[in-house]
Coordinates of C-alpha atoms in Angstrom, one line a residue:
Chain A
M225 CA -20.9 -2.1 2.8
M226 CA -22.5 -4.2 5.5
Y227 CA -20.9 -6.3 8.1
S228 CA -22.3 -9.1 10.2
P229 CA -23.3 -8.1 13.8
A230 CA -20.5 -10.4 15.1
I231 CA -17.8 -8.4 13.3
I232 CA -19.3 -5.1 14.4
A233 CA -19.5 -6.4 18.0
E234 CA -15.9 -7.5 17.9
A235 CA -14.9 -4.1 16.5
V236 CA -16.8 -2.4 19.4
V237 CA -15.2 -4.6 22.0
N238 CA -11.7 -4.1 20.5
G239 CA -12.4 -0.4 20.5
L240 CA -13.3 -0.5 24.2
M241 CA -10.1 -2.3 25.0
T242 CA -8.0 0.2 23.1
G243 CA -10.0 3.0 24.5
A244 CA -9.2 2.0 28.1
V245 CA -5.5 2.5 27.4
Y246 CA -6.2 5.8 25.6
A247 CA -8.2 6.8 28.6
L248 CA -5.2 6.1 30.8
I249 CA -3.0 8.3 28.6
A250 CA -5.7 11.0 28.6
L251 CA -6.0 10.7 32.4
G252 CA -2.4 12.1 32.8
L253 CA -3.2 14.9 30.4
T254 CA -6.5 15.9 32.0
L255 CA -5.1 15.8 35.5
V256 CA -2.3 18.2 34.6
Y257 CA -4.8 20.4 32.9
G258 CA -7.2 20.4 35.7
V259 CA -4.6 21.5 38.3
L260 CA -2.1 23.5 36.4
H261 CA -4.5 24.7 33.7
I262 CA -2.0 24.0 31.0
I263 CA -1.9 21.8 28.0
N264 CA 1.1 19.6 28.2
F265 CA 2.4 19.2 24.7
A266 CA 5.2 17.0 25.9
H267 CA 2.8 14.3 26.9
G268 CA 3.2 12.3 23.7
A269 CA 7.0 12.6 23.8
L270 CA 7.0 11.4 27.4
L271 CA 4.8 8.4 26.4
T272 CA 7.3 7.5 23.7
A273 CA 10.1 7.8 26.3
A274 CA 8.2 5.5 28.6
M275 CA 7.6 3.0 25.8
F276 CA 11.3 2.9 25.0
A277 CA 12.0 2.4 28.7
V278 CA 9.8 -0.6 28.7
W279 CA 11.5 -2.0 25.6
A280 CA 15.0 -1.2 27.1
V281 CA 14.4 -3.0 30.4
Y282 CA 13.0 -6.0 28.5
V283 CA 16.0 -6.2 26.2
A284 CA 18.6 -5.5 28.8
F285 CA 17.2 -7.5 31.8
G286 CA 14.5 -9.6 30.3
L287 CA 12.0 -7.9 32.6
D288 CA 8.4 -8.7 31.6
P289 CA 6.5 -5.5 30.6
Y290 CA 3.8 -6.1 33.2
L291 CA 6.5 -6.4 36.0
A292 CA 8.1 -3.3 34.5
I293 CA 5.2 -1.3 35.9
L294 CA 6.8 -1.7 39.4
P295 CA 10.1 0.1 38.7
L296 CA 9.0 2.4 35.8
T297 CA 5.9 4.0 37.5
P298 CA 7.9 5.5 40.4
L299 CA 10.8 6.4 38.0
F300 CA 8.5 8.3 35.7
F301 CA 6.7 9.9 38.7
G302 CA 10.2 11.2 39.8
L303 CA 11.0 12.3 36.2
G304 CA 7.7 14.2 35.8
Y305 CA 8.2 15.8 39.2
A306 CA 11.6 17.1 38.3
V307 CA 10.6 18.3 34.8
Q308 CA 7.8 20.4 36.2
R309 CA 9.7 21.6 39.2
F310 CA 13.0 22.5 37.5
V311 CA 12.2 23.1 33.9
I312 CA 8.6 24.0 33.1
G313 CA 7.8 25.9 36.2
P314 CA 10.9 28.2 36.3
A315 CA 11.1 28.6 32.5
S316 CA 7.6 29.7 31.8
H317 CA 7.4 32.7 34.3
G318 CA 3.8 31.8 35.0
S319 CA 2.5 32.7 31.6
D320 CA 0.1 30.3 29.8
S321 CA 1.4 30.8 26.3
N322 CA 5.0 30.4 27.6
I323 CA 4.0 27.0 29.1
L324 CA 2.6 26.0 25.8
L325 CA 5.9 26.8 24.1
V326 CA 8.1 25.3 26.8
T327 CA 6.2 21.9 26.7
L328 CA 6.3 22.1 22.9
G329 CA 10.1 22.6 23.1
L330 CA 10.5 19.7 25.5
S331 CA 8.5 17.5 23.3
I332 CA 10.7 18.3 20.3
A333 CA 13.8 17.8 22.3
I334 CA 12.8 14.5 23.8
E335 CA 11.4 13.1 20.6
N336 CA 14.5 13.9 18.7
A337 CA 16.9 12.8 21.4
L338 CA 15.1 9.4 21.2
L339 CA 15.5 9.6 17.4
A340 CA 19.2 10.3 17.7
G341 CA 19.6 7.5 20.2
F342 CA 17.5 4.8 18.8
R343 CA 17.1 5.8 15.1
S344 CA 13.8 5.6 13.4
D345 CA 13.5 1.8 13.4
T346 CA 10.3 0.3 14.8
R347 CA 10.8 -2.1 17.7
T348 CA 8.5 -4.7 19.2
L349 CA 8.7 -7.1 22.2
N350 CA 8.3 -10.8 21.6
T351 CA 6.5 -12.1 24.6
D352 CA 5.1 -15.6 24.6
Y353 CA 1.6 -14.3 25.5
G354 CA 1.5 -11.6 22.9
F355 CA -0.8 -13.4 20.5
Q356 CA -2.8 -15.5 23.1
V357 CA -6.6 -15.1 22.9
V358 CA -9.4 -15.5 25.3
E359 CA -12.8 -16.9 24.1
L360 CA -15.7 -15.0 25.4
G361 CA -19.0 -16.3 24.0
P362 CA -18.8 -15.7 20.3
L363 CA -15.9 -13.3 20.6
L364 CA -12.2 -14.0 20.4
L365 CA -10.3 -11.4 22.5
S366 CA -6.6 -10.7 22.6
K367 CA -5.4 -11.6 26.1
P368 CA -2.9 -8.8 26.6
R369 CA -5.4 -6.2 25.4
L370 CA -7.9 -7.6 27.9
I371 CA -5.3 -7.3 30.7
G372 CA -4.6 -3.8 29.5
F373 CA -8.3 -2.9 29.8
G374 CA -8.6 -4.3 33.3
A375 CA -5.4 -2.6 34.5
A376 CA -6.4 0.8 32.9
V377 CA -9.7 0.8 34.7
L378 CA -8.0 -0.2 37.9
V379 CA -5.5 2.6 37.7
T380 CA -8.3 5.1 36.9
V381 CA -10.1 4.0 40.1
L382 CA -6.8 4.1 42.1
L383 CA -6.2 7.6 40.9
W384 CA -9.7 8.6 41.7
L385 CA -9.3 7.3 45.3
L386 CA -6.0 9.1 45.7
L387 CA -7.5 12.3 44.8
S388 CA -10.7 12.0 46.8
R389 CA -9.4 10.1 49.9
T390 CA -5.9 11.2 50.7
D391 CA -4.4 14.4 52.1
T392 CA -2.2 14.8 48.9
G393 CA -5.4 14.5 46.9
K394 CA -7.1 17.1 49.0
A395 CA -4.1 19.4 48.5
I396 CA -4.2 18.8 44.7
R397 CA -7.9 19.5 44.5
A398 CA -7.4 22.7 46.6
V399 CA -4.8 24.0 44.3
A400 CA -6.9 23.2 41.3
K401 CA -9.8 25.1 42.7
E402 CA -8.1 28.2 44.1
K403 CA -4.3 28.5 43.9
L404 CA -4.0 31.6 45.9
G405 CA -6.2 30.4 48.7
A406 CA -4.4 27.1 48.8
S407 CA -1.0 28.8 49.2
L408 CA -2.5 31.0 52.0
V409 CA -3.5 28.0 54.1
G410 CA 0.1 26.7 53.8
I411 CA 0.0 24.4 50.7
D412 CA 3.2 24.4 48.8
V413 CA 1.8 25.1 45.4
A414 CA 5.0 24.5 43.4
H415 CA 5.3 21.1 45.1
V416 CA 1.6 20.2 44.4
Y417 CA 2.1 21.2 40.7
A418 CA 5.2 18.9 40.5
V419 CA 3.4 16.1 42.2
T420 CA 0.4 16.4 39.7
F421 CA 2.8 16.5 36.8
G422 CA 4.6 13.4 38.3
L423 CA 1.3 11.6 38.6
G424 CA 0.5 12.4 34.9
C425 CA 3.9 10.8 33.9
A426 CA 3.2 7.8 36.2
C427 CA 0.0 7.2 34.2
L428 CA 2.0 7.3 31.0
A429 CA 4.5 4.7 32.4
V430 CA 1.6 2.3 33.3
A431 CA 0.0 2.9 29.8
A432 CA 3.4 2.2 28.1
C433 CA 3.8 -1.1 30.0
L434 CA 0.2 -2.1 29.1
L435 CA 0.7 -1.2 25.4
M436 CA 4.1 -2.8 24.7
P437 CA 3.0 -6.5 24.6
T438 CA 0.8 -5.8 21.6
F439 CA 2.2 -2.6 20.2
Y440 CA 5.4 -1.3 18.7
V441 CA 7.5 1.7 19.5
N442 CA 9.5 4.2 17.4
P443 CA 10.4 7.8 18.2
R444 CA 7.4 9.3 16.5
I445 CA 4.8 7.0 18.1
G446 CA 3.7 9.5 20.8
Q447 CA 2.3 11.9 18.2
A448 CA -0.3 9.4 17.1
F449 CA -1.4 9.0 20.7
V450 CA -1.2 12.5 21.9
L451 CA -3.8 13.9 19.4
V452 CA -6.2 11.1 20.4
A453 CA -5.5 12.0 24.0
F454 CA -6.2 15.7 23.4
T455 CA -9.5 14.7 21.8
I456 CA -10.5 12.5 24.7
V457 CA -9.6 15.2 27.3
V458 CA -11.6 17.9 25.4
L459 CA -14.6 15.5 24.9
G460 CA -14.6 14.5 28.5
G461 CA -14.1 18.0 29.8
M462 CA -10.7 19.4 30.6
G463 CA -9.8 18.2 34.0
S464 CA -12.5 15.7 34.5
I465 CA -11.3 12.1 35.5
P466 CA -14.6 10.3 34.8
G467 CA -14.8 12.3 31.6
A468 CA -11.4 11.0 30.5
L469 CA -12.4 7.4 31.2
V470 CA -15.8 7.7 29.3
G471 CA -14.2 9.8 26.6
G472 CA -11.4 7.3 26.1
L473 CA -13.7 4.3 25.8
F474 CA -16.0 6.3 23.4
I475 CA -13.1 7.4 21.2
G476 CA -11.7 3.8 21.1
V477 CA -15.0 2.6 19.8
V478 CA -15.3 5.4 17.3
E479 CA -11.8 4.8 15.9
S480 CA -12.4 1.0 15.7
L481 CA -15.7 1.6 13.8
C482 CA -14.3 4.2 11.5
G483 CA -11.4 1.9 10.7
L484 CA -13.9 -0.9 9.9
F485 CA -16.0 1.3 7.6
L486 CA -13.6 3.8 6.2
G487 CA -10.3 1.8 6.1
D488 CA -7.1 2.4 7.9
S489 CA -5.9 5.6 6.2
L490 CA -9.2 7.5 6.9
G491 CA -9.9 5.7 10.2
Q492 CA -8.6 8.5 12.4
I493 CA -10.5 11.3 10.7
G494 CA -13.6 10.5 12.7
I495 CA -11.6 11.4 15.8
F496 CA -10.4 14.7 14.6
L497 CA -13.8 15.7 13.3
I498 CA -15.3 15.0 16.7
F499 CA -12.4 17.0 18.2
I500 CA -13.0 20.0 16.1
L501 CA -16.8 19.8 16.6
V502 CA -16.6 19.6 20.4
L503 CA -14.1 22.5 20.5
L504 CA -16.3 24.7 18.3
V505 CA -19.6 23.8 19.9
R506 CA -19.0 22.8 23.4
P507 CA -15.4 23.4 24.4
T508 CA -16.1 22.6 28.1
G509 CA -16.8 19.0 27.0
L510 CA -19.4 16.6 28.0
F511 CA -18.5 16.4 31.7
G512 CA -16.6 19.7 32.2
A513 CA -17.7 22.6 34.3
K514 CA -18.0 26.0 32.8
A515 CA -14.6 27.3 31.9
Chain B
M54 CA 4.3 54.4 7.6
T55 CA 7.0 56.7 6.3
L56 CA 10.0 56.1 4.1
R57 CA 12.2 56.1 7.2
D58 CA 10.3 53.0 8.4
I59 CA 11.3 50.9 5.5
I60 CA 14.9 52.1 4.9
P61 CA 16.3 49.4 7.2
I62 CA 14.3 46.8 5.4
I63 CA 15.6 48.0 2.0
L64 CA 19.2 48.0 3.3
I65 CA 19.1 44.5 4.7
V66 CA 17.3 43.0 1.6
A67 CA 19.8 44.8 -0.7
L68 CA 22.7 43.4 1.3
L69 CA 21.3 39.9 1.3
A70 CA 20.7 40.1 -2.5
F71 CA 24.4 40.2 -3.1
L72 CA 25.0 36.8 -1.4
P73 CA 24.7 34.7 -4.6
V74 CA 27.5 36.8 -6.1
F75 CA 29.9 35.5 -3.4
V76 CA 28.5 32.0 -2.9
T77 CA 27.8 29.9 -5.9
A78 CA 28.0 26.4 -4.3
N79 CA 24.6 24.7 -4.8
T80 CA 24.5 23.3 -1.3
V81 CA 24.9 26.7 0.2
L82 CA 22.2 28.2 -2.1
N83 CA 20.0 25.3 -1.2
F84 CA 20.4 26.1 2.4
L85 CA 19.7 29.9 1.8
V86 CA 16.6 29.3 -0.2
F87 CA 15.3 26.7 2.3
T88 CA 16.0 29.2 5.2
L89 CA 14.1 32.0 3.4
I90 CA 11.1 29.7 2.8
I91 CA 11.1 29.0 6.5
A92 CA 11.5 32.7 7.3
L93 CA 8.4 33.4 5.1
T94 CA 6.4 30.7 6.8
A95 CA 7.4 32.1 10.2
Q96 CA 6.6 35.7 9.1
G97 CA 3.0 34.5 8.5
W98 CA 2.8 33.0 12.0
N99 CA 4.3 36.1 13.5
I100 CA 1.5 38.3 12.1
L101 CA -1.2 36.2 13.9
A102 CA 0.7 35.1 17.0
G103 CA 3.3 37.8 17.5
F104 CA 1.0 40.8 17.0
G105 CA -2.3 39.2 17.7
G106 CA -1.4 36.8 20.5
Q107 CA -3.3 34.0 18.9
F108 CA -0.9 31.0 19.1
S109 CA -1.5 28.7 16.1
F110 CA 0.0 25.2 16.4
G111 CA -1.3 24.3 13.0
H112 CA 0.2 26.6 10.4
A113 CA 0.9 23.5 8.3
A114 CA -2.7 23.9 7.3
F115 CA -1.8 27.1 5.3
F116 CA 1.7 26.0 4.2
G117 CA 0.2 22.7 2.9
T118 CA -2.7 24.4 1.2
G119 CA -0.3 26.7 -0.7
A120 CA 2.0 23.9 -1.6
Y121 CA -0.8 21.6 -2.9
A122 CA -2.6 24.4 -4.7
A123 CA 0.6 25.3 -6.5
A124 CA 1.4 21.8 -7.5
L125 CA -2.1 20.5 -8.3
L126 CA -3.3 23.5 -10.3
Q127 CA -0.4 23.1 -12.8
V128 CA -0.2 19.3 -12.8
R129 CA -3.9 18.5 -12.9
L130 CA -5.4 21.6 -14.5
G131 CA -2.4 22.9 -16.6
I132 CA -2.6 26.3 -15.1
N133 CA 0.5 28.5 -15.4
P134 CA 2.7 28.1 -12.3
W135 CA 2.9 31.9 -11.7
V136 CA -0.9 32.1 -11.7
A137 CA -1.0 29.0 -9.5
F138 CA 1.3 30.7 -7.1
V139 CA -1.1 33.7 -6.7
I140 CA -4.2 31.3 -6.4
G141 CA -2.2 29.3 -3.9
A142 CA -1.6 32.3 -1.6
A143 CA -5.3 33.2 -2.0
A144 CA -6.3 29.7 -1.1
G145 CA -4.2 30.0 2.1
A146 CA -6.0 33.3 2.9
L147 CA -9.4 31.6 2.5
V148 CA -8.4 28.6 4.6
G149 CA -7.2 31.1 7.2
W150 CA -10.4 33.0 7.2
V151 CA -12.5 29.8 7.4
I152 CA -10.5 28.4 10.4
G153 CA -10.5 31.8 12.0
Y154 CA -14.2 32.4 11.5
L155 CA -15.1 29.0 13.0
S156 CA -12.8 29.1 15.9
F157 CA -12.9 32.8 16.9
R158 CA -16.7 33.0 16.6
S159 CA -16.8 30.1 19.1
G160 CA -14.6 32.2 21.4
L161 CA -11.6 29.8 21.3
R162 CA -8.4 31.3 22.5
G163 CA -5.1 30.3 24.2
S164 CA -4.6 26.5 24.5
Y165 CA -8.0 25.8 22.9
F166 CA -7.1 27.8 19.8
A167 CA -3.7 26.1 19.6
L168 CA -5.5 22.7 19.8
V169 CA -8.1 23.4 17.2
T170 CA -5.6 24.7 14.7
L171 CA -3.5 21.6 15.3
A172 CA -6.6 19.5 14.5
F173 CA -7.4 21.3 11.4
A174 CA -3.9 20.7 10.0
E175 CA -4.1 17.0 10.9
V176 CA -7.5 16.6 9.2
L177 CA -6.1 18.2 6.0
R178 CA -3.0 15.9 6.3
I179 CA -5.1 12.8 6.6
L180 CA -7.4 13.9 3.7
A181 CA -4.5 14.8 1.4
N182 CA -2.8 11.5 2.3
A183 CA -5.9 9.5 1.3
A184 CA -7.5 11.3 -1.6
T185 CA -6.7 10.3 -5.1
F186 CA -6.8 13.8 -6.5
T187 CA -3.8 14.8 -4.4
G188 CA -1.9 11.7 -5.4
G189 CA -2.4 10.0 -2.0
A190 CA 0.5 8.9 -0.1
A191 CA 2.7 9.0 -3.2
G192 CA 2.3 12.8 -3.5
V193 CA 2.5 15.0 -6.5
L194 CA 5.5 15.4 -8.7
I195 CA 5.8 18.6 -10.8
K196 CA 7.3 17.9 -14.2
L197 CA 10.8 19.3 -14.7
D198 CA 10.5 21.9 -17.4
V199 CA 13.1 24.7 -16.9
R200 CA 11.7 27.9 -18.4
P201 CA 11.3 31.2 -16.5
E202 CA 7.7 31.5 -17.6
N203 CA 7.2 28.1 -16.0
F204 CA 8.6 29.3 -12.6
Q205 CA 11.6 27.1 -13.0
F206 CA 15.1 28.4 -13.4
E207 CA 18.5 27.1 -14.4
S208 CA 20.2 28.8 -11.5
R209 CA 19.3 28.5 -7.9
A210 CA 20.2 32.2 -7.4
A211 CA 17.0 33.2 -9.3
F212 CA 15.0 31.3 -6.7
F213 CA 16.9 32.9 -4.0
W214 CA 16.1 36.4 -5.3
I215 CA 12.4 35.6 -5.7
A216 CA 12.3 34.1 -2.1
L217 CA 14.1 37.2 -0.9
A218 CA 11.8 39.6 -2.7
L219 CA 8.8 37.8 -1.0
V220 CA 10.4 38.0 2.4
G221 CA 11.2 41.7 1.8
A222 CA 7.6 42.4 0.7
V223 CA 6.3 40.7 3.9
L224 CA 8.9 42.7 6.0
V225 CA 7.3 45.9 4.6
L226 CA 3.8 44.5 5.2
T227 CA 4.7 43.7 8.7
R228 CA 6.1 47.1 9.3
W229 CA 2.9 48.6 7.8
I230 CA 0.9 46.5 10.3
E231 CA 3.1 47.7 13.1
R232 CA 2.5 51.3 12.2
S233 CA -1.2 51.1 11.2
R234 CA -4.5 51.4 13.1
F235 CA -5.2 47.8 12.3
G236 CA -1.9 46.8 13.9
A237 CA -2.6 48.9 17.0
Q238 CA -6.0 47.2 17.4
L239 CA -4.3 43.8 16.9
V240 CA -1.8 44.5 19.6
A241 CA -4.7 45.7 21.9
V242 CA -6.4 42.3 21.3
R243 CA -3.2 40.5 22.3
E244 CA -2.6 42.5 25.5
N245 CA -6.2 42.5 26.7
E246 CA -9.0 41.4 24.5
A247 CA -11.8 42.4 26.9
A248 CA -10.5 45.9 27.2
A249 CA -10.0 46.3 23.5
K250 CA -13.6 45.3 23.0
A251 CA -14.8 47.7 25.6
L252 CA -12.9 50.4 23.8
G253 CA -14.9 49.7 20.6
V254 CA -12.4 47.5 18.7
D255 CA -14.2 44.9 16.6
T256 CA -12.1 42.1 17.9
L257 CA -13.5 39.4 15.7
R258 CA -12.9 41.5 12.5
V259 CA -9.3 42.3 13.6
K260 CA -8.5 38.6 14.4
L261 CA -10.0 37.5 11.2
G262 CA -7.9 40.0 9.3
A263 CA -4.8 38.8 11.0
I264 CA -5.4 35.1 10.4
T265 CA -6.3 35.7 6.7
L266 CA -3.1 37.7 6.1
S267 CA -1.2 35.1 8.1
G268 CA -2.7 32.3 6.0
A269 CA -1.8 34.0 2.8
V270 CA 1.8 34.6 3.7
T271 CA 2.4 31.1 5.0
A272 CA 0.7 29.7 2.0
A273 CA 3.0 31.7 -0.3
A274 CA 5.9 30.0 1.4
G275 CA 4.2 26.6 0.7
C276 CA 3.9 27.5 -3.0
L277 CA 7.5 28.5 -3.1
Y278 CA 8.5 25.2 -1.5
A279 CA 6.5 23.1 -4.0
Q280 CA 8.0 25.1 -6.9
Y281 CA 11.6 24.8 -5.6
F282 CA 11.6 21.1 -4.7
L283 CA 9.0 20.2 -7.4
Y284 CA 7.5 17.6 -5.1
V285 CA 4.8 17.7 -2.4
D286 CA 3.3 15.0 -0.2
A287 CA 1.0 15.1 2.8
N288 CA 3.7 14.7 5.4
I289 CA 5.8 17.4 4.0
A290 CA 3.0 19.9 3.2
Y291 CA 0.7 19.3 6.2
G292 CA 3.2 17.8 8.5
T293 CA 3.8 19.0 12.1
W294 CA 7.4 19.8 11.3
I295 CA 6.4 23.0 9.4
S296 CA 4.0 24.1 12.1
V297 CA 6.9 23.8 14.5
E298 CA 9.3 25.7 12.2
A299 CA 6.7 28.5 12.0
I300 CA 6.7 28.9 15.8
L301 CA 10.4 28.4 16.5
A302 CA 11.9 31.1 14.2
P303 CA 9.9 34.1 15.6
I304 CA 10.3 32.9 19.2
V305 CA 14.1 32.6 18.8
G306 CA 14.4 35.7 16.7
G307 CA 12.0 38.0 18.6
I308 CA 8.2 37.4 18.7
G309 CA 6.0 40.3 17.5
T310 CA 8.8 42.2 15.8
V311 CA 9.3 42.9 12.1
F312 CA 12.7 41.2 11.7
G313 CA 12.3 38.5 14.4
P314 CA 11.2 35.6 12.1
L315 CA 14.0 36.3 9.6
V316 CA 16.6 36.6 12.2
G317 CA 15.3 33.4 14.0
A318 CA 15.2 31.3 10.8
V319 CA 18.8 32.3 9.9
A320 CA 20.1 31.7 13.4
L321 CA 18.3 28.4 13.9
H322 CA 19.1 26.8 10.5
G323 CA 22.7 28.2 10.7
L324 CA 23.0 26.5 14.1
G325 CA 21.3 23.4 12.7
E326 CA 24.0 23.1 9.9
I327 CA 26.8 23.6 12.4
T328 CA 25.3 21.0 14.7
K329 CA 25.2 18.6 11.8
L330 CA 28.7 19.3 10.9
A331 CA 29.9 18.9 14.4
A332 CA 27.9 15.8 15.4
G333 CA 27.9 14.0 12.1
S334 CA 24.6 13.1 10.4
I335 CA 22.8 11.7 13.4
P336 CA 19.1 12.0 12.6
G337 CA 17.2 14.4 14.8
I338 CA 20.3 16.0 16.4
D339 CA 19.5 19.5 14.9
L340 CA 15.9 19.4 16.1
M341 CA 17.0 18.2 19.5
V342 CA 19.0 21.4 19.7
F343 CA 16.0 23.5 18.3
G344 CA 13.7 22.1 21.0
S345 CA 16.1 22.8 23.8
L346 CA 16.7 26.2 22.4
L347 CA 13.0 26.9 22.5
V348 CA 12.9 26.2 26.2
V349 CA 16.0 28.2 26.8
A350 CA 14.7 31.2 24.7
V351 CA 11.4 31.3 26.6
A352 CA 13.2 31.0 29.9
F353 CA 16.0 33.5 29.5
A354 CA 15.3 35.6 26.4
P355 CA 11.6 36.1 26.1
D356 CA 12.2 38.7 23.4
G357 CA 14.5 36.5 21.4
I358 CA 17.8 37.5 19.8
L359 CA 16.6 40.9 18.9
G360 CA 15.5 41.5 22.5
L361 CA 19.0 40.4 23.7
L362 CA 20.6 42.8 21.3
R363 CA 18.4 45.7 22.5
R364 CA 19.2 44.9 26.0
F365 CA 22.9 44.8 25.1
R366 CA 22.6 48.2 23.5
R367 CA 20.6 49.8 26.2
P368 CA 21.4 47.8 29.4
A369 CA 19.4 50.3 31.6
Q370 CA 16.0 49.3 30.1
P371 CA 14.9 45.7 31.0
T372 CA 12.7 45.5 27.9
G373 CA 11.7 41.8 28.2
A374 CA 11.0 41.5 31.9
S375 CA 8.2 44.1 32.1
R376 CA 5.9 42.5 29.5
H377 CA 6.2 39.1 30.9
A378 CA 6.2 39.9 34.6

């Protein structure tokens, strides 16, 4: 099957735009991994919760999803902070496999609480800009997805600046490098862990706001994103922020092209094959340091 | 392994075998068979994760392989269901060995191993959902033909006894692992892989043995599922739900113990039914309780229900705390 270059180019650009939001989701995951050295299995469920929050404030107060970034980002930061500080941290007794299990338990609990509360119906937002397009040369691009792309890149840069230029960022990097040493020089490690987890959740809140104008939400939606996010994180190198951005864009394009050539039902298989291959051949990823 | 080691197993299985004499309601028998299938699935997980310390998050890969093998061999190739059952379990062992060989040889462990198993299960799910041989998204329906030689029975009690016999056989197998040299090496790998290697344990071989056995046991549960419900589709067979069930029961019952998975499966699904009775049929309410329970179990009862019982019997010995400190 052959497609004209214009169709392929459009698939690539669409993939890049989706990929930027994937990158934002993966950013939260990779940040938490880089500092706490844990895989947060609750990431997908927390994304679902954020998407429902966007939907809920739209329905209840008519708040535009892009404006919802302002209240929801600090709210999810606080939520993430509390979850790490008061649930994951104390419950896992510092053992890695326990953290895996605790975050898995959280993910099941959150996802099914949403299912019990909202039922399995799929919900969408009807904004008046949802279907607007922007003409860019020969390409027709969806306006909300273009906004999503720009905002996701902006948040990545902001997070990068936060980590490299502020005292909080310095503390986070110190804990990531050497936990014991950091605590010896007076850094409150439990606090830094919780801040990091909060930042990861804040990324999810932004991603949810950017997704909702063009996407839908149901209680299981997070699962679809979280495996893609794992792939990006592994591909880009666990803990690497530029890796998450590049990996996200790459995976977005792969998914879009696989969907074009293999059809929707097989489209995702390309992602998982890359995932397994990277894990087996180079588990440190393309940008990661030696584990 | 001596006779004394398996006396408790024989006693418990014999006691359970009398249940269908007292309960004849189909709903209760359904519940019991389903719980035993979950227990069997979890017993498979417990061999690899409980004894070997390798946390798989994708045991659906084995369960689904068993379920699909059992269904497809009889529907598409006309093979006798009993033979299909054995081949299904063997297919699970093979899938286990392949996944194990690929990931253990690459040195994957901990979170990485959890992720790669999850990805393998997802790949199989997507393939089974798309291929025409597996019936695609519509799944496979096994024709109703109630004859014992066809692995289909008039009474649900027969299925209960078969499931119970399998669970009992795996209890004995697990006890044997616990007492054997292989089991000791497996536990050594769990506790400190580098040290085990330094002492001359062929860690790759031990881990491969564990994942192969684990795959066969969980696949047998999948075969049983297909044979009981006479229907398989990709989201049931390879769905995340079964990977989660496989993890939950041993954690709640007592990870790395012989009876943990069975106790956990009974406790969880008993509690699930009670929750549904109390809260009405709100979707997801039972799983919400399960998820919270997983967090609570890891936080307060790292050795599960059996650990709590042991602590209750001998309060002087803090069994759980030492290993997890």
